[in-house]
Amino acid sequence: MSRTELESVLQNKLANNEKLFIPYIMAGDGGLDALKEQISFLESCGVSAIELGIPFSDPVADGPVIQDAGLRSLETGTTLKGVLDTLKTFIHERNVPIILMTYINPIFNYGIEAFAKDCKASGVSGVIIPDVPYEEEEFLLNPLNSHDIAFIRLAALTSTKERLEKIAKQSEGFLYAVSVTGTTGKRAEHQDRVYKYLSDLKEQSKVPVLAGFGISNAAQAHKMNESCDGVIVGSTIVDLLHQQKYDEIKTFIQASLKYENPQLK
């Protein structure tokens, strides 16, 4: 599924007054043989897309739950090429957009052009690369654009208003709004300024705005949904998947999606 198709899927859901829910899972946590079943299960839960993490030895954006999942995945021998090859084997058996979350070193090692080409061949719709800042992204854009792969940018609470405006205007696929200062993981609550930050990004962005980091229950998802288009949930999904608590995952996702816009009541 291409960047164009990803954006169409998300916009169609929003046009139907649906909120977006994107779970994050670590590729290879449980072995790459389990990846097809994991993606199929999440698709059956009604998710909007799936963010698929690539294990890396120095994951600067990840909290302890996702770090542990990455270590488990690395122990099984998971590589970026292995993930892309596995995705390619069932490209015609899924209808949910796949977003890769990786760091720049594995892409450099792979070769940027080869990476973009193989993402396309494996049905990847977009990529998130948290250690490539907005000011240094230019070298990635042509290879990704030539294969219709979205480069999904992250916005941070600590950025200036001017920088956020630039990021929002350049965004593709969706804009990943980081809702905490720190790494991934559960938070008891979010700072009040998060909601204005999300609303401001939504006004500026030409693509949907999704809040991520620190969202671990449906109540938090609903609160975020009042100010943006949906949420991205990682640590809770990764933890429940590791424990094989599929019913709890399905309940969490479906409860998070039961959002009613008060303006439409």
mmCIF file of C-alpha atoms in Angstrom:
data_model
loop_
_atom_site.group_PDB
_atom_site.id
_atom_site.type_symbol
_atom_site.label_atom_id
_atom_site.label_comp_id
_atom_site.label_asym_id
_atom_site.label_seq_id
_atom_site.Cartn_x
_atom_site.Cartn_y
_atom_site.Cartn_z
ATOM 1 C CA MET A 1 0.000 0.000 0.000
ATOM 2 C CA SER A 2 1.476 3.347 -1.070
ATOM 3 C CA ARG A 3 1.663 6.739 0.652
ATOM 4 C CA THR A 4 -1.282 7.867 -1.472
ATOM 5 C CA GLU A 5 -3.341 4.872 -0.375
ATOM 6 C CA LEU A 6 -2.345 5.366 3.281
ATOM 7 C CA GLU A 7 -3.542 8.963 3.213
ATOM 8 C CA SER A 8 -6.766 7.885 1.495
ATOM 9 C CA VAL A 9 -7.469 5.191 4.111
ATOM 10 C CA LEU A 10 -6.979 7.626 6.990
ATOM 11 C CA GLN A 11 -8.966 10.441 5.404
ATOM 12 C CA ASN A 12 -11.865 8.097 4.599
ATOM 13 C CA LYS A 13 -12.082 7.013 8.230
ATOM 14 C CA LEU A 14 -12.083 10.616 9.414
ATOM 15 C CA ALA A 15 -14.734 11.524 6.824
ATOM 16 C CA ASN A 16 -16.915 8.801 8.366
ATOM 17 C CA ASN A 17 -16.482 10.427 11.806
ATOM 18 C CA GLU A 18 -14.106 7.687 12.955
ATOM 19 C CA LYS A 19 -11.037 8.328 15.050
ATOM 20 C CA LEU A 20 -7.727 6.704 14.136
ATOM 21 C CA PHE A 21 -5.905 4.069 16.172
ATOM 22 C CA ILE A 22 -2.423 2.882 15.230
ATOM 23 C CA PRO A 23 -0.817 0.188 17.398
ATOM 24 C CA TYR A 24 2.947 -0.211 17.550
ATOM 25 C CA ILE A 25 4.454 -3.697 17.667
ATOM 26 C CA MET A 26 8.066 -4.847 17.550
ATOM 27 C CA ALA A 27 8.832 -6.954 14.475
ATOM 28 C CA GLY A 28 10.362 -10.262 15.481
ATOM 29 C CA ASP A 29 9.191 -10.187 19.091
ATOM 30 C CA GLY A 30 8.041 -13.783 19.196
ATOM 31 C CA GLY A 31 9.934 -14.513 15.965
ATOM 32 C CA LEU A 32 9.292 -13.318 12.428
ATOM 33 C CA ASP A 33 7.190 -16.423 11.858
ATOM 34 C CA ALA A 34 4.580 -14.817 14.133
ATOM 35 C CA LEU A 35 4.450 -11.507 12.246
ATOM 36 C CA LYS A 36 1.736 -12.448 9.769
ATOM 37 C CA GLU A 37 -0.564 -13.681 12.551
ATOM 38 C CA GLN A 38 0.099 -10.573 14.677
ATOM 39 C CA ILE A 39 -0.701 -8.195 11.824
ATOM 40 C CA SER A 40 -3.785 -10.172 10.821
ATOM 41 C CA PHE A 41 -5.070 -10.084 14.403
ATOM 42 C CA LEU A 42 -4.594 -6.329 14.730
ATOM 43 C CA GLU A 43 -6.243 -5.741 11.360
ATOM 44 C CA SER A 44 -9.258 -7.758 12.574
ATOM 45 C CA CYS A 45 -9.488 -5.416 15.584
ATOM 46 C CA GLY A 46 -10.191 -2.486 13.266
ATOM 47 C CA VAL A 47 -6.918 -0.565 13.521
ATOM 48 C CA SER A 48 -6.247 2.231 11.031
ATOM 49 C CA ALA A 49 -2.638 1.197 10.314
ATOM 50 C CA ILE A 50 0.164 -0.650 12.099
ATOM 51 C CA GLU A 51 3.490 0.829 13.174
ATOM 52 C CA LEU A 52 6.099 -1.894 12.946
ATOM 53 C CA GLY A 53 9.275 -1.386 14.923
ATOM 54 C CA ILE A 54 12.660 -2.606 13.705
ATOM 55 C CA PRO A 55 14.886 -3.754 16.598
ATOM 56 C CA PHE A 56 17.995 -1.651 17.107
ATOM 57 C CA SER A 57 20.818 -1.766 19.635
ATOM 58 C CA ASP A 58 20.554 1.919 20.631
ATOM 59 C CA PRO A 59 16.846 2.875 20.537
ATOM 60 C CA VAL A 60 17.005 6.439 21.861
ATOM 61 C CA ALA A 61 13.239 7.080 21.653
ATOM 62 C CA ASP A 62 12.125 3.849 23.323
ATOM 63 C CA GLY A 63 11.201 3.210 26.928
ATOM 64 C CA PRO A 64 11.882 -0.030 28.831
ATOM 65 C CA VAL A 65 8.967 -2.117 27.508
ATOM 66 C CA ILE A 66 9.868 -1.518 23.866
ATOM 67 C CA GLN A 67 13.599 -1.819 24.583
ATOM 68 C CA ASP A 68 12.973 -5.264 26.080
ATOM 69 C CA ALA A 69 10.906 -6.251 23.060
ATOM 70 C CA GLY A 70 13.733 -5.124 20.801
ATOM 71 C CA LEU A 71 16.246 -7.218 22.698
ATOM 72 C CA ARG A 72 13.975 -10.269 22.444
ATOM 73 C CA SER A 73 13.666 -9.667 18.720
ATOM 74 C CA LEU A 74 17.409 -9.240 18.205
ATOM 75 C CA GLU A 75 18.012 -12.496 20.073
ATOM 76 C CA THR A 76 15.932 -14.296 17.421
ATOM 77 C CA GLY A 77 18.130 -12.822 14.675
ATOM 78 C CA THR A 78 15.680 -10.234 13.330
ATOM 79 C CA THR A 79 17.118 -7.825 10.741
ATOM 80 C CA LEU A 80 15.640 -5.033 8.642
ATOM 81 C CA LYS A 81 15.988 -7.172 5.511
ATOM 82 C CA GLY A 82 14.361 -10.093 7.266
ATOM 83 C CA VAL A 83 11.365 -7.973 8.217
ATOM 84 C CA LEU A 84 10.931 -6.623 4.678
ATOM 85 C CA ASP A 85 11.301 -10.110 3.173
ATOM 86 C CA THR A 86 8.701 -11.457 5.607
ATOM 87 C CA LEU A 87 6.236 -8.643 4.838
ATOM 88 C CA LYS A 88 6.596 -9.386 1.140
ATOM 89 C CA THR A 89 5.450 -13.005 1.622
ATOM 90 C CA PHE A 90 1.937 -11.934 2.617
ATOM 91 C CA ILE A 91 1.605 -8.568 0.890
ATOM 92 C CA HIS A 92 -1.620 -9.651 -0.834
ATOM 93 C CA GLU A 93 -3.159 -11.072 2.351
ATOM 94 C CA ARG A 94 -3.480 -7.814 4.273
ATOM 95 C CA ASN A 95 -5.365 -4.558 3.720
ATOM 96 C CA VAL A 96 -3.983 -2.510 6.588
ATOM 97 C CA PRO A 97 -1.230 0.083 5.954
ATOM 98 C CA ILE A 98 2.178 -0.777 7.416
ATOM 99 C CA ILE A 99 4.472 1.943 8.778
ATOM 100 C CA LEU A 100 8.079 1.044 9.628
ATOM 101 C CA MET A 101 9.698 2.684 12.655
ATOM 102 C CA THR A 102 13.460 2.397 12.496
ATOM 103 C CA TYR A 103 16.614 4.385 13.110
ATOM 104 C CA ILE A 104 18.899 5.777 10.443
ATOM 105 C CA ASN A 105 21.909 3.464 10.988
ATOM 106 C CA PRO A 106 20.148 0.305 9.712
ATOM 107 C CA ILE A 107 18.966 2.274 6.657
ATOM 108 C CA PHE A 108 22.483 3.553 5.926
ATOM 109 C CA ASN A 109 23.760 0.004 6.223
ATOM 110 C CA TYR A 110 21.006 -1.248 3.912
ATOM 111 C CA GLY A 111 21.437 1.552 1.361
ATOM 112 C CA ILE A 112 18.850 4.308 1.160
ATOM 113 C CA GLU A 113 17.733 3.634 -2.407
ATOM 114 C CA ALA A 114 17.602 -0.126 -1.849
ATOM 115 C CA PHE A 115 15.659 0.429 1.373
ATOM 116 C CA ALA A 116 13.036 2.575 -0.366
ATOM 117 C CA LYS A 117 12.734 0.111 -3.243
ATOM 118 C CA ASP A 118 12.320 -2.889 -0.915
ATOM 119 C CA CYS A 119 9.794 -1.013 1.249
ATOM 120 C CA LYS A 120 7.698 -0.518 -1.874
ATOM 121 C CA ALA A 121 8.048 -4.179 -2.864
ATOM 122 C CA SER A 122 7.010 -5.259 0.646
ATOM 123 C CA GLY A 123 3.918 -3.049 0.762
ATOM 124 C CA VAL A 124 5.225 -0.547 3.300
ATOM 125 C CA SER A 125 3.288 2.742 3.198
ATOM 126 C CA GLY A 126 5.538 4.978 5.268
ATOM 127 C CA VAL A 127 8.561 5.222 7.531
ATOM 128 C CA ILE A 128 9.253 6.917 10.857
ATOM 129 C CA ILE A 129 12.903 7.669 11.646
ATOM 130 C CA PRO A 130 13.087 9.448 15.026
ATOM 131 C CA ASP A 131 16.802 10.249 14.927
ATOM 132 C CA VAL A 132 16.626 12.218 11.656
ATOM 133 C CA PRO A 133 15.649 15.816 12.495
ATOM 134 C CA TYR A 134 13.645 18.017 10.137
ATOM 135 C CA GLU A 135 16.714 20.058 9.220
ATOM 136 C CA GLU A 136 18.658 16.985 8.005
ATOM 137 C CA GLU A 137 15.983 14.956 6.218
ATOM 138 C CA GLU A 138 16.614 16.104 2.644
ATOM 139 C CA PHE A 139 18.824 13.145 1.679
ATOM 140 C CA LEU A 140 15.937 10.747 2.335
ATOM 141 C CA LEU A 141 13.148 12.512 0.505
ATOM 142 C CA ASN A 142 13.860 11.754 -3.149
ATOM 143 C CA PRO A 143 14.326 7.975 -2.706
ATOM 144 C CA LEU A 144 11.172 7.709 -0.594
ATOM 145 C CA ASN A 145 9.095 9.980 -2.828
ATOM 146 C CA SER A 146 10.144 8.113 -5.942
ATOM 147 C CA HIS A 147 8.613 4.939 -4.480
ATOM 148 C CA ASP A 148 5.541 6.710 -3.005
ATOM 149 C CA ILE A 149 6.630 6.021 0.592
ATOM 150 C CA ALA A 150 5.526 8.568 3.197
ATOM 151 C CA PHE A 151 8.213 10.121 5.361
ATOM 152 C CA ILE A 152 6.267 10.556 8.596
ATOM 153 C CA ARG A 153 7.589 13.410 10.672
ATOM 154 C CA LEU A 154 7.516 13.764 14.434
ATOM 155 C CA ALA A 155 6.548 16.938 16.260
ATOM 156 C CA ALA A 156 7.791 17.600 19.800
ATOM 157 C CA LEU A 157 6.336 19.589 22.677
ATOM 158 C CA THR A 158 9.680 21.314 23.130
ATOM 159 C CA SER A 159 9.889 22.665 19.572
ATOM 160 C CA THR A 160 9.307 26.319 18.764
ATOM 161 C CA LYS A 161 6.048 27.444 17.195
ATOM 162 C CA GLU A 162 7.864 28.317 13.966
ATOM 163 C CA ARG A 163 9.520 24.896 13.709
ATOM 164 C CA LEU A 164 6.235 23.079 14.380
ATOM 165 C CA GLU A 165 4.552 25.089 11.638
ATOM 166 C CA LYS A 166 7.243 24.061 9.145
ATOM 167 C CA ILE A 167 7.000 20.385 10.149
ATOM 168 C CA ALA A 168 3.199 20.416 9.974
ATOM 169 C CA LYS A 169 3.164 21.937 6.488
ATOM 170 C CA GLN A 170 5.650 19.372 5.135
ATOM 171 C CA SER A 171 4.019 16.307 6.689
ATOM 172 C CA GLU A 172 3.113 13.194 4.697
ATOM 173 C CA GLY A 173 0.853 10.291 5.659
ATOM 174 C CA PHE A 174 0.137 11.633 9.131
ATOM 175 C CA LEU A 175 1.882 13.843 11.644
ATOM 176 C CA TYR A 176 3.187 12.009 14.717
ATOM 177 C CA ALA A 177 2.680 14.374 17.656
ATOM 178 C CA VAL A 178 4.828 13.272 20.590
ATOM 179 C CA SER A 179 2.706 14.030 23.647
ATOM 180 C CA VAL A 180 5.349 13.768 26.394
ATOM 181 C CA THR A 181 8.881 14.954 26.989
ATOM 182 C CA GLY A 182 10.831 11.724 27.223
ATOM 183 C CA THR A 183 10.754 8.184 25.865
ATOM 184 C CA THR A 184 7.857 5.844 25.181
ATOM 185 C CA GLY A 185 5.998 4.238 28.083
ATOM 186 C CA LYS A 186 2.995 4.605 30.337
ATOM 187 C CA ARG A 187 2.130 7.945 31.945
ATOM 188 C CA ALA A 188 -0.462 8.522 34.657
ATOM 189 C CA GLU A 189 -1.491 11.769 32.981
ATOM 190 C CA HIS A 190 -0.387 14.276 30.360
ATOM 191 C CA GLN A 191 0.449 17.935 30.820
ATOM 192 C CA ASP A 192 -2.406 20.363 30.164
ATOM 193 C CA ARG A 193 -0.439 22.142 27.450
ATOM 194 C CA VAL A 194 -0.488 18.953 25.349
ATOM 195 C CA TYR A 195 -4.067 19.549 24.237
ATOM 196 C CA LYS A 196 -3.468 23.058 22.900
ATOM 197 C CA TYR A 197 -0.311 21.809 21.204
ATOM 198 C CA LEU A 198 -2.360 19.088 19.464
ATOM 199 C CA SER A 199 -5.107 21.507 18.455
ATOM 200 C CA ASP A 200 -2.560 23.926 17.017
ATOM 201 C CA LEU A 201 -0.902 21.153 15.001
ATOM 202 C CA LYS A 202 -4.281 20.005 13.694
ATOM 203 C CA GLU A 203 -5.002 23.507 12.405
ATOM 204 C CA GLN A 204 -1.649 23.680 10.625
ATOM 205 C CA SER A 205 -1.275 20.142 9.261
ATOM 206 C CA LYS A 206 -2.502 19.040 5.846
ATOM 207 C CA VAL A 207 -2.557 15.408 7.021
ATOM 208 C CA PRO A 208 -4.118 13.782 10.129
ATOM 209 C CA VAL A 209 -2.473 14.471 13.498
ATOM 210 C CA LEU A 210 -2.019 11.500 15.833
ATOM 211 C CA ALA A 211 -0.811 11.674 19.412
ATOM 212 C CA GLY A 212 1.716 9.128 20.614
ATOM 213 C CA PHE A 213 3.849 8.280 23.676
ATOM 214 C CA GLY A 214 2.354 7.687 27.103
ATOM 215 C CA ILE A 215 -1.135 6.574 26.045
ATOM 216 C CA SER A 216 -1.982 3.367 27.868
ATOM 217 C CA ASN A 217 -5.771 3.217 28.294
ATOM 218 C CA ALA A 218 -8.988 4.111 26.493
ATOM 219 C CA ALA A 219 -9.695 7.106 28.738
ATOM 220 C CA GLN A 220 -6.390 8.701 27.742
ATOM 221 C CA ALA A 221 -7.115 7.936 24.090
ATOM 222 C CA HIS A 222 -10.513 9.618 24.320
ATOM 223 C CA LYS A 223 -8.994 12.675 25.956
ATOM 224 C CA MET A 224 -6.385 12.970 23.203
ATOM 225 C CA ASN A 225 -9.030 12.434 20.532
ATOM 226 C CA GLU A 226 -10.779 15.630 21.584
ATOM 227 C CA SER A 227 -7.792 17.614 20.273
ATOM 228 C CA CYS A 228 -6.480 15.516 17.360
ATOM 229 C CA ASP A 229 -7.399 12.790 14.875
ATOM 230 C CA GLY A 230 -6.342 9.700 16.771
ATOM 231 C CA VAL A 231 -3.673 7.967 18.807
ATOM 232 C CA ILE A 232 -0.655 5.714 18.485
ATOM 233 C CA VAL A 233 -0.196 3.161 21.273
ATOM 234 C CA GLY A 234 2.997 1.186 21.737
ATOM 235 C CA SER A 235 4.136 -0.034 25.151
ATOM 236 C CA THR A 236 0.752 -1.327 26.316
ATOM 237 C CA ILE A 237 0.149 -3.221 23.062
ATOM 238 C CA VAL A 238 3.702 -4.630 23.046
ATOM 239 C CA ASP A 239 3.371 -5.799 26.641
ATOM 240 C CA LEU A 240 -0.048 -7.417 26.130
ATOM 241 C CA LEU A 241 1.072 -9.070 22.901
ATOM 242 C CA HIS A 242 4.133 -10.510 24.653
ATOM 243 C CA GLN A 243 1.813 -11.950 27.308
ATOM 244 C CA GLN A 244 -0.543 -13.218 24.553
ATOM 245 C CA LYS A 245 -3.475 -11.327 26.071
ATOM 246 C CA TYR A 246 -5.311 -10.935 22.775
ATOM 247 C CA ASP A 247 -8.730 -10.332 24.313
ATOM 248 C CA GLU A 248 -7.354 -7.415 26.327
ATOM 249 C CA ILE A 249 -5.761 -5.920 23.228
ATOM 250 C CA LYS A 250 -9.013 -6.153 21.282
ATOM 251 C CA THR A 251 -10.991 -4.628 24.154
ATOM 252 C CA PHE A 252 -8.502 -1.776 24.494
ATOM 253 C CA ILE A 253 -8.543 -0.961 20.776
ATOM 254 C CA GLN A 254 -12.296 -1.125 20.398
ATOM 255 C CA ALA A 255 -12.898 0.927 23.543
ATOM 256 C CA SER A 256 -10.454 3.556 22.297
ATOM 257 C CA LEU A 257 -12.266 3.759 18.965
ATOM 258 C CA LYS A 258 -15.652 4.341 20.600
ATOM 259 C CA TYR A 259 -15.272 8.096 20.445
ATOM 260 C CA GLU A 260 -18.175 10.455 19.916
ATOM 261 C CA ASN A 261 -17.541 13.981 18.731
ATOM 262 C CA PRO A 262 -19.549 16.172 21.144
ATOM 263 C CA GLN A 263 -20.063 18.727 18.349
ATOM 264 C CA LEU A 264 -22.003 16.164 16.350
ATOM 265 C CA LYS A 265 -24.384 15.081 19.118
#
